[in-house]
Amino acid sequence: MTKVKETMKAVGLYKYLPIDHQESLIDVELEKPVPTGKDLLVKVHAISVNPVDYKVRSPKDRVESVPKVLGWDVAGVVEQVGPDVTLYKPGDEVYYAGSITRPGGNSEFHLVDERIVGKKPSTLDFAQAAALPLTTITAWESLYDRLGVSNNQADNNGKTILIIGAAGGVGSIATQLSKYSGLTVIGTASRPESADWVKGLGADYVINHFEAFLPQLKAVGIEQVDYILCLNSTEKHWANMAEAIAPQGKICSIVETDELLNLTLLKNKSVTFVWELMFTRSTYQTPDMIEQHKLLDEVARLVDEGVIRTTTSETLTPINAANLRKAHALLETGRTVGKVVLEGF
């Protein structure tokens, strides 16, 4: 007797279409996956949406033969484990961002390598936890791995960081981590509600990213900044960053650009420029891939101790194509504050 394969609900796409098209994201039924190796099979309780979702989904002349599932933020419960798993067991509550090279988490069940998974903060529900993983990993790696910021507060006494786009998902975490690390934090925002959000997360000062940086910094008594984290339009802010950065300072950006950047602007100050992509470790299976597991566990501890708070700004229910299209449309405006989360299938 042939065993009937189990199926699961998911949201995916065949065609890459504008988000206002009904087929840009569709409800589908897929085969429920089975964990092997170091994989966990996670029952998905909540997801959140990031710019990477709409960048991958953006219109292009390609048609998928099987539904492509997006989604790189998940909070859920371990259902089954592969034979090589050592960190988790069925019933464990987890949160993670997953890998860009594998199917995303917009499905009832999801496979993920245990080395990039963290224990869900116990003080958060699944929706609140789902807002955190991708932005947390990006912010943490940007600050501590790429910019080389010390996590010892004494080392950062008198040091400054400028966070461009501080009200967004990554900026909301980076602001909190920077403040926790003892840095003086200057965030950029352009609207009263986003400026209030940034201040509420602990930023010492807020400046407008549509105006020249240096005069605004000098107006609050800051001559230059030691670190810059660019989370919005690298090429648009390039000259402003080059002017505001201190000699021997460091700039990190997470935003790709099609334009050529004039690196010579950084030469006289011997400034370091570095990229951050949180998918690098999982894509290339780097030897230190487990660092993402460690940092997610550490941030869960900081959340449970009240040091870091979740950045959920809106929750939609249930997880389906209509609500995901709505979430993508919100993000594409470029004006969202915090994170948009979806909960329950």
CSV table of C-alpha atoms in Angstrom, one decimal:
chain,number,residue,atom,x,y,z
A,1,MET,CA,0.0,0.0,0.0
A,2,THR,CA,1.4,3.3,-1.1
A,3,LYS,CA,1.8,5.9,1.7
A,4,VAL,CA,0.0,9.1,1.0
A,5,LYS,CA,2.4,12.1,1.1
A,6,GLU,CA,1.6,14.8,3.6
A,7,THR,CA,1.0,18.3,2.3
A,8,MET,CA,1.2,21.7,3.8
A,9,LYS,CA,-0.1,25.2,3.1
A,10,ALA,CA,2.4,27.8,1.7
A,11,VAL,CA,2.5,31.1,-0.2
A,12,GLY,CA,4.7,31.2,-3.3
A,13,LEU,CA,5.0,32.4,-6.8
A,14,TYR,CA,5.4,31.1,-10.4
A,15,LYS,CA,5.8,34.5,-12.0
A,16,TYR,CA,7.7,37.6,-10.9
A,17,LEU,CA,5.1,40.3,-11.0
A,18,PRO,CA,4.3,43.8,-9.5
A,19,ILE,CA,2.8,43.4,-6.0
A,20,ASP,CA,-0.6,44.7,-7.1
A,21,HIS,CA,-1.0,41.7,-9.4
A,22,GLN,CA,-3.2,38.9,-7.9
A,23,GLU,CA,-0.6,36.3,-9.0
A,24,SER,CA,2.4,38.0,-7.6
A,25,LEU,CA,2.0,35.8,-4.5
A,26,ILE,CA,-0.4,32.9,-4.4
A,27,ASP,CA,-1.7,30.3,-1.9
A,28,VAL,CA,-0.4,26.8,-2.8
A,29,GLU,CA,-0.2,23.3,-1.4
A,30,LEU,CA,3.2,21.7,-1.2
A,31,GLU,CA,4.6,18.4,0.0
A,32,LYS,CA,5.6,18.5,3.7
A,33,PRO,CA,9.4,18.2,3.8
A,34,VAL,CA,11.4,15.6,5.9
A,35,PRO,CA,14.5,16.7,7.8
A,36,THR,CA,17.9,15.1,7.0
A,37,GLY,CA,21.4,15.8,8.3
A,38,LYS,CA,21.6,18.9,10.5
A,39,ASP,CA,18.1,20.1,9.5
A,40,LEU,CA,15.2,20.9,11.8
A,41,LEU,CA,11.6,20.6,10.6
A,42,VAL,CA,9.9,23.6,12.1
A,43,LYS,CA,6.2,24.1,12.5
A,44,VAL,CA,5.9,27.8,11.5
A,45,HIS,CA,3.8,30.0,13.9
A,46,ALA,CA,4.8,33.5,12.7
A,47,ILE,CA,6.9,35.1,10.0
A,48,SER,CA,7.9,38.6,9.1
A,49,VAL,CA,8.7,40.4,5.9
A,50,ASN,CA,12.0,42.1,4.9
A,51,PRO,CA,13.2,44.1,1.8
A,52,VAL,CA,14.9,40.9,0.6
A,53,ASP,CA,11.4,39.4,0.0
A,54,TYR,CA,10.3,42.1,-2.5
A,55,LYS,CA,13.8,42.3,-4.0
A,56,VAL,CA,13.6,38.6,-4.8
A,57,ARG,CA,10.0,38.9,-6.0
A,58,SER,CA,10.6,42.0,-8.1
A,59,PRO,CA,9.4,41.7,-11.8
A,60,LYS,CA,11.7,39.7,-14.0
A,61,ASP,CA,11.3,37.6,-17.2
A,62,ARG,CA,11.3,34.2,-15.5
A,63,VAL,CA,8.7,31.6,-14.8
A,64,GLU,CA,9.2,28.9,-12.1
A,65,SER,CA,8.2,25.3,-12.8
A,66,VAL,CA,7.4,24.7,-9.1
A,67,PRO,CA,6.3,27.4,-6.6
A,68,LYS,CA,9.1,29.6,-5.3
A,69,VAL,CA,8.5,30.2,-1.5
A,70,LEU,CA,9.9,33.4,0.0
A,71,GLY,CA,10.3,34.5,3.6
A,72,TRP,CA,13.4,34.8,5.7
A,73,ASP,CA,12.1,35.3,9.3
A,74,VAL,CA,10.5,32.5,11.2
A,75,ALA,CA,9.4,31.8,14.8
A,76,GLY,CA,8.0,28.3,15.5
A,77,VAL,CA,8.3,24.9,17.2
A,78,VAL,CA,10.7,22.1,16.2
A,79,GLU,CA,8.5,19.2,14.9
A,80,GLN,CA,11.2,16.8,13.8
A,81,VAL,CA,15.0,16.7,13.7
A,82,GLY,CA,17.6,15.2,11.3
A,83,PRO,CA,19.9,12.4,12.4
A,84,ASP,CA,22.9,14.7,12.9
A,85,VAL,CA,21.1,17.4,15.0
A,86,THR,CA,22.7,18.0,18.4
A,87,LEU,CA,21.4,21.4,19.5
A,88,TYR,CA,17.6,21.0,19.4
A,89,LYS,CA,14.8,18.4,20.0
A,90,PRO,CA,11.1,18.3,19.1
A,91,GLY,CA,9.1,20.8,21.1
A,92,ASP,CA,11.8,23.5,21.3
A,93,GLU,CA,10.6,27.0,20.5
A,94,VAL,CA,13.0,28.6,18.0
A,95,TYR,CA,13.5,31.7,15.8
A,96,TYR,CA,15.8,32.2,12.7
A,97,ALA,CA,16.2,33.8,9.3
A,98,GLY,CA,17.1,30.7,7.2
A,99,SER,CA,19.1,30.6,4.0
A,100,ILE,CA,18.6,32.5,0.7
A,101,THR,CA,19.7,29.4,-1.2
A,102,ARG,CA,16.8,27.2,0.1
A,103,PRO,CA,12.9,27.5,0.1
A,104,GLY,CA,11.8,30.3,2.4
A,105,GLY,CA,9.7,30.1,5.5
A,106,ASN,CA,6.3,31.3,4.2
A,107,SER,CA,4.9,27.7,4.7
A,108,GLU,CA,3.3,25.7,7.4
A,109,PHE,CA,6.5,23.7,7.9
A,110,HIS,CA,10.1,24.6,7.1
A,111,LEU,CA,13.5,23.0,6.9
A,112,VAL,CA,16.5,24.9,8.4
A,113,ASP,CA,20.0,24.1,9.4
A,114,GLU,CA,20.3,24.0,13.2
A,115,ARG,CA,23.5,26.1,13.1
A,116,ILE,CA,21.7,29.2,12.1
A,117,VAL,CA,18.8,28.8,14.6
A,118,GLY,CA,18.4,30.4,18.0
A,119,LYS,CA,16.2,29.6,21.0
A,120,LYS,CA,13.2,31.9,20.9
A,121,PRO,CA,13.2,34.6,23.6
A,122,SER,CA,10.9,33.2,26.4
A,123,THR,CA,9.4,36.6,27.1
A,124,LEU,CA,8.1,37.1,23.6
A,125,ASP,CA,5.2,35.4,21.8
A,126,PHE,CA,5.8,34.0,18.3
A,127,ALA,CA,4.8,37.1,16.4
A,128,GLN,CA,7.1,39.3,18.5
A,129,ALA,CA,10.0,36.9,18.0
A,130,ALA,CA,9.4,36.6,14.3
A,131,ALA,CA,10.2,40.3,13.8
A,132,LEU,CA,13.8,39.8,15.0
A,133,PRO,CA,16.1,37.2,13.3
A,134,LEU,CA,17.1,38.6,10.0
A,135,THR,CA,17.5,42.2,11.2
A,136,THR,CA,19.2,41.0,14.4
A,137,ILE,CA,21.8,39.0,12.6
A,138,THR,CA,22.4,41.8,10.1
A,139,ALA,CA,22.8,44.4,12.8
A,140,TRP,CA,25.0,42.2,15.0
A,141,GLU,CA,27.3,41.2,12.1
A,142,SER,CA,27.5,44.8,10.9
A,143,LEU,CA,28.5,46.1,14.2
A,144,TYR,CA,30.7,43.4,15.7
A,145,ASP,CA,32.0,41.4,12.8
A,146,ARG,CA,32.3,44.1,10.0
A,147,LEU,CA,32.8,47.4,11.8
A,148,GLY,CA,34.8,45.7,14.6
A,149,VAL,CA,32.8,47.5,17.4
A,150,SER,CA,33.8,46.2,20.8
A,151,ASN,CA,30.9,44.8,22.9
A,152,ASN,CA,32.7,46.1,26.0
A,153,GLN,CA,31.1,49.4,27.0
A,154,ALA,CA,34.4,50.8,28.4
A,155,ASP,CA,36.1,50.5,25.0
A,156,ASN,CA,33.5,52.6,23.4
A,157,ASN,CA,33.5,55.6,25.7
A,158,GLY,CA,33.5,58.7,23.6
A,159,LYS,CA,33.0,56.8,20.3
A,160,THR,CA,30.1,57.6,17.9
A,161,ILE,CA,28.1,55.8,15.3
A,162,LEU,CA,25.8,57.2,12.6
A,163,ILE,CA,23.0,54.8,11.6
A,164,ILE,CA,21.4,55.8,8.3
A,165,GLY,CA,17.8,54.6,8.2
A,166,ALA,CA,17.6,54.0,11.9
A,167,ALA,CA,13.8,53.6,12.0
A,168,GLY,CA,13.7,50.5,9.7
A,169,GLY,CA,14.0,46.9,10.7
A,170,VAL,CA,17.8,46.6,10.9
A,171,GLY,CA,18.2,50.2,12.2
A,172,SER,CA,15.8,49.5,15.0
A,173,ILE,CA,18.1,46.6,16.3
A,174,ALA,CA,21.4,48.3,15.5
A,175,THR,CA,20.3,51.4,17.5
A,176,GLN,CA,19.6,49.3,20.5
A,177,LEU,CA,22.8,47.2,20.2
A,178,SER,CA,24.9,50.3,19.6
A,179,LYS,CA,23.5,52.0,22.7
A,180,TYR,CA,24.0,48.8,24.8
A,181,SER,CA,27.6,48.7,23.6
A,182,GLY,CA,28.3,52.2,25.0
A,183,LEU,CA,28.4,54.1,21.7
A,184,THR,CA,26.9,57.6,21.2
A,185,VAL,CA,24.2,56.9,18.7
A,186,ILE,CA,23.1,59.3,15.9
A,187,GLY,CA,20.2,57.9,13.9
A,188,THR,CA,18.7,59.4,10.7
A,189,ALA,CA,15.0,59.7,10.1
A,190,SER,CA,12.9,62.1,8.0
A,191,ARG,CA,9.4,62.1,9.6
A,192,PRO,CA,8.3,63.0,13.1
A,193,GLU,CA,6.9,59.5,13.8
A,194,SER,CA,10.1,57.8,12.6
A,195,ALA,CA,12.3,60.2,14.6
A,196,ASP,CA,10.2,59.5,17.7
A,197,TRP,CA,10.6,55.7,17.1
A,198,VAL,CA,14.4,56.1,16.9
A,199,LYS,CA,14.6,58.2,20.0
A,200,GLY,CA,12.5,55.6,21.8
A,201,LEU,CA,15.0,52.9,20.9
A,202,GLY,CA,17.8,54.9,22.6
A,203,ALA,CA,19.4,57.1,20.0
A,204,ASP,CA,21.1,60.1,21.5
A,205,TYR,CA,20.4,62.3,18.5
A,206,VAL,CA,18.3,62.2,15.3
A,207,ILE,CA,19.3,64.0,12.1
A,208,ASN,CA,17.5,64.1,8.7
A,209,HIS,CA,19.0,61.9,5.9
A,210,PHE,CA,17.7,64.3,3.2
A,211,GLU,CA,20.0,67.0,4.4
A,212,ALA,CA,23.8,67.3,4.6
A,213,PHE,CA,25.1,65.2,7.5
A,214,LEU,CA,28.1,67.2,8.7
A,215,PRO,CA,26.3,70.5,9.5
A,216,GLN,CA,23.6,68.6,11.5
A,217,LEU,CA,26.3,66.7,13.4
A,218,LYS,CA,28.2,69.8,14.2
A,219,ALA,CA,25.0,71.4,15.4
A,220,VAL,CA,24.8,68.8,18.2
A,221,GLY,CA,28.5,69.1,19.0
A,222,ILE,CA,29.8,66.1,17.0
A,223,GLU,CA,32.7,67.0,14.6
A,224,GLN,CA,32.9,63.5,13.0
A,225,VAL,CA,31.8,59.9,13.6
A,226,ASP,CA,33.9,56.8,14.2
A,227,TYR,CA,31.5,54.4,12.6
A,228,ILE,CA,28.8,54.6,10.0
A,229,LEU,CA,26.2,51.9,9.3
A,230,CYS,CA,24.4,52.6,6.0
A,231,LEU,CA,21.0,50.9,5.8
A,232,ASN,CA,19.5,53.0,2.9
A,233,SER,CA,20.7,54.0,-0.6
A,234,THR,CA,24.5,53.6,-0.4
A,235,GLU,CA,25.2,55.7,-3.5
A,236,LYS,CA,22.9,58.6,-2.5
A,237,HIS,CA,24.6,59.0,0.9
A,238,TRP,CA,28.2,58.2,-0.2
A,239,ALA,CA,29.6,61.8,-0.4
A,240,ASN,CA,27.9,62.6,3.0
A,241,MET,CA,29.4,59.5,4.6
A,242,ALA,CA,32.8,60.3,3.3
A,243,GLU,CA,32.6,63.8,4.7
A,244,ALA,CA,31.2,62.8,8.1
A,245,ILE,CA,33.5,59.8,8.8
A,246,ALA,CA,36.5,60.3,11.1
A,247,PRO,CA,40.0,59.6,9.9
A,248,GLN,CA,40.6,55.9,10.2
A,249,GLY,CA,36.9,55.4,10.7
A,250,LYS,CA,34.8,52.5,9.3
A,251,ILE,CA,31.8,52.4,7.1
A,252,CYS,CA,29.5,49.4,6.6
A,253,SER,CA,26.6,49.2,4.2
A,254,ILE,CA,24.0,46.5,3.6
A,255,VAL,CA,22.5,48.1,0.5
A,256,GLU,CA,23.7,47.0,-2.9
A,257,THR,CA,24.2,49.6,-5.6
A,258,ASP,CA,24.3,49.6,-9.4
A,259,GLU,CA,26.4,52.8,-9.4
A,260,LEU,CA,30.2,52.9,-9.2
A,261,LEU,CA,31.3,54.2,-5.8
A,262,ASN,CA,34.2,56.7,-5.7
A,263,LEU,CA,36.4,54.9,-3.1
A,264,THR,CA,39.0,57.6,-3.5
A,265,LEU,CA,36.8,59.8,-1.3
A,266,LEU,CA,37.9,57.6,1.6
A,267,LYS,CA,41.6,57.4,0.8
A,268,ASN,CA,43.0,60.5,2.5
A,269,LYS,CA,41.3,59.5,5.8
A,270,SER,CA,42.4,55.8,5.5
A,271,VAL,CA,38.7,54.8,5.9
A,272,THR,CA,37.6,51.2,5.9
A,273,PHE,CA,34.5,50.3,3.8
A,274,VAL,CA,32.9,46.9,4.2
A,275,TRP,CA,29.7,45.1,3.1
A,276,GLU,CA,27.4,43.0,5.2
A,277,LEU,CA,25.1,40.3,4.0
A,278,MET,CA,23.7,38.0,6.7
A,279,PHE,CA,23.2,35.2,4.1
A,280,THR,CA,26.9,34.9,3.5
A,281,ARG,CA,27.6,32.3,6.2
A,282,SER,CA,24.7,30.1,5.2
A,283,THR,CA,25.2,30.5,1.4
A,284,TYR,CA,28.9,29.5,1.6
A,285,GLN,CA,28.6,27.1,4.5
A,286,THR,CA,31.4,29.0,6.2
A,287,PRO,CA,33.3,27.2,9.1
A,288,ASP,CA,31.9,29.8,11.5
A,289,MET,CA,28.3,29.4,10.4
A,290,ILE,CA,27.3,28.4,14.0
A,291,GLU,CA,28.0,32.0,15.0
A,292,GLN,CA,24.5,32.9,13.9
A,293,HIS,CA,23.1,30.3,16.4
A,294,LYS,CA,25.3,31.8,19.1
A,295,LEU,CA,24.3,35.4,18.4
A,296,LEU,CA,20.6,34.7,18.2
A,297,ASP,CA,20.8,32.9,21.6
A,298,GLU,CA,22.7,35.9,23.0
A,299,VAL,CA,20.1,38.4,21.7
A,300,ALA,CA,17.3,36.2,23.2
A,301,ARG,CA,19.1,36.6,26.5
A,302,LEU,CA,19.2,40.3,26.1
A,303,VAL,CA,15.5,40.4,25.1
A,304,ASP,CA,14.6,38.4,28.2
A,305,GLU,CA,16.6,40.7,30.4
A,306,GLY,CA,14.9,43.8,29.0
A,307,VAL,CA,17.9,45.2,27.2
A,308,ILE,CA,16.6,44.7,23.6
A,309,ARG,CA,12.9,45.0,22.7
A,310,THR,CA,11.1,43.6,19.7
A,311,THR,CA,10.6,45.8,16.7
A,312,THR,CA,7.1,44.6,15.6
A,313,SER,CA,5.0,47.5,14.4
A,314,GLU,CA,2.1,45.8,12.7
A,315,THR,CA,0.8,42.2,12.8
A,316,LEU,CA,-1.5,40.6,10.1
A,317,THR,CA,-3.5,37.4,10.5
A,318,PRO,CA,-3.5,34.8,9.0
A,319,ILE,CA,-0.4,33.9,6.9
A,320,ASN,CA,-1.8,33.9,3.4
A,321,ALA,CA,-1.2,35.4,-0.1
A,322,ALA,CA,-3.5,38.3,0.4
A,323,ASN,CA,-1.9,39.4,3.6
A,324,LEU,CA,1.6,38.8,2.3
A,325,ARG,CA,0.8,41.0,-0.8
A,326,LYS,CA,-0.3,43.7,1.6
A,327,ALA,CA,2.9,43.3,3.7
A,328,HIS,CA,5.1,43.5,0.6
A,329,ALA,CA,3.2,46.6,-0.6
A,330,LEU,CA,3.8,48.3,2.8
A,331,LEU,CA,7.5,47.6,2.6
A,332,GLU,CA,7.8,48.8,-1.0
A,333,THR,CA,6.7,52.3,0.1
A,334,GLY,CA,10.1,52.6,2.0
A,335,ARG,CA,8.2,54.3,4.8
A,336,THR,CA,7.6,51.4,7.3
A,337,VAL,CA,8.7,51.8,10.9
A,338,GLY,CA,9.8,48.6,12.6
A,339,LYS,CA,8.7,45.3,11.2
A,340,VAL,CA,5.5,43.9,9.6
A,341,VAL,CA,4.7,40.4,11.0
A,342,LEU,CA,2.2,37.7,9.9
A,343,GLU,CA,0.9,35.1,12.3
A,344,GLY,CA,-1.0,31.7,12.0
A,345,PHE,CA,-2.0,29.7,9.0
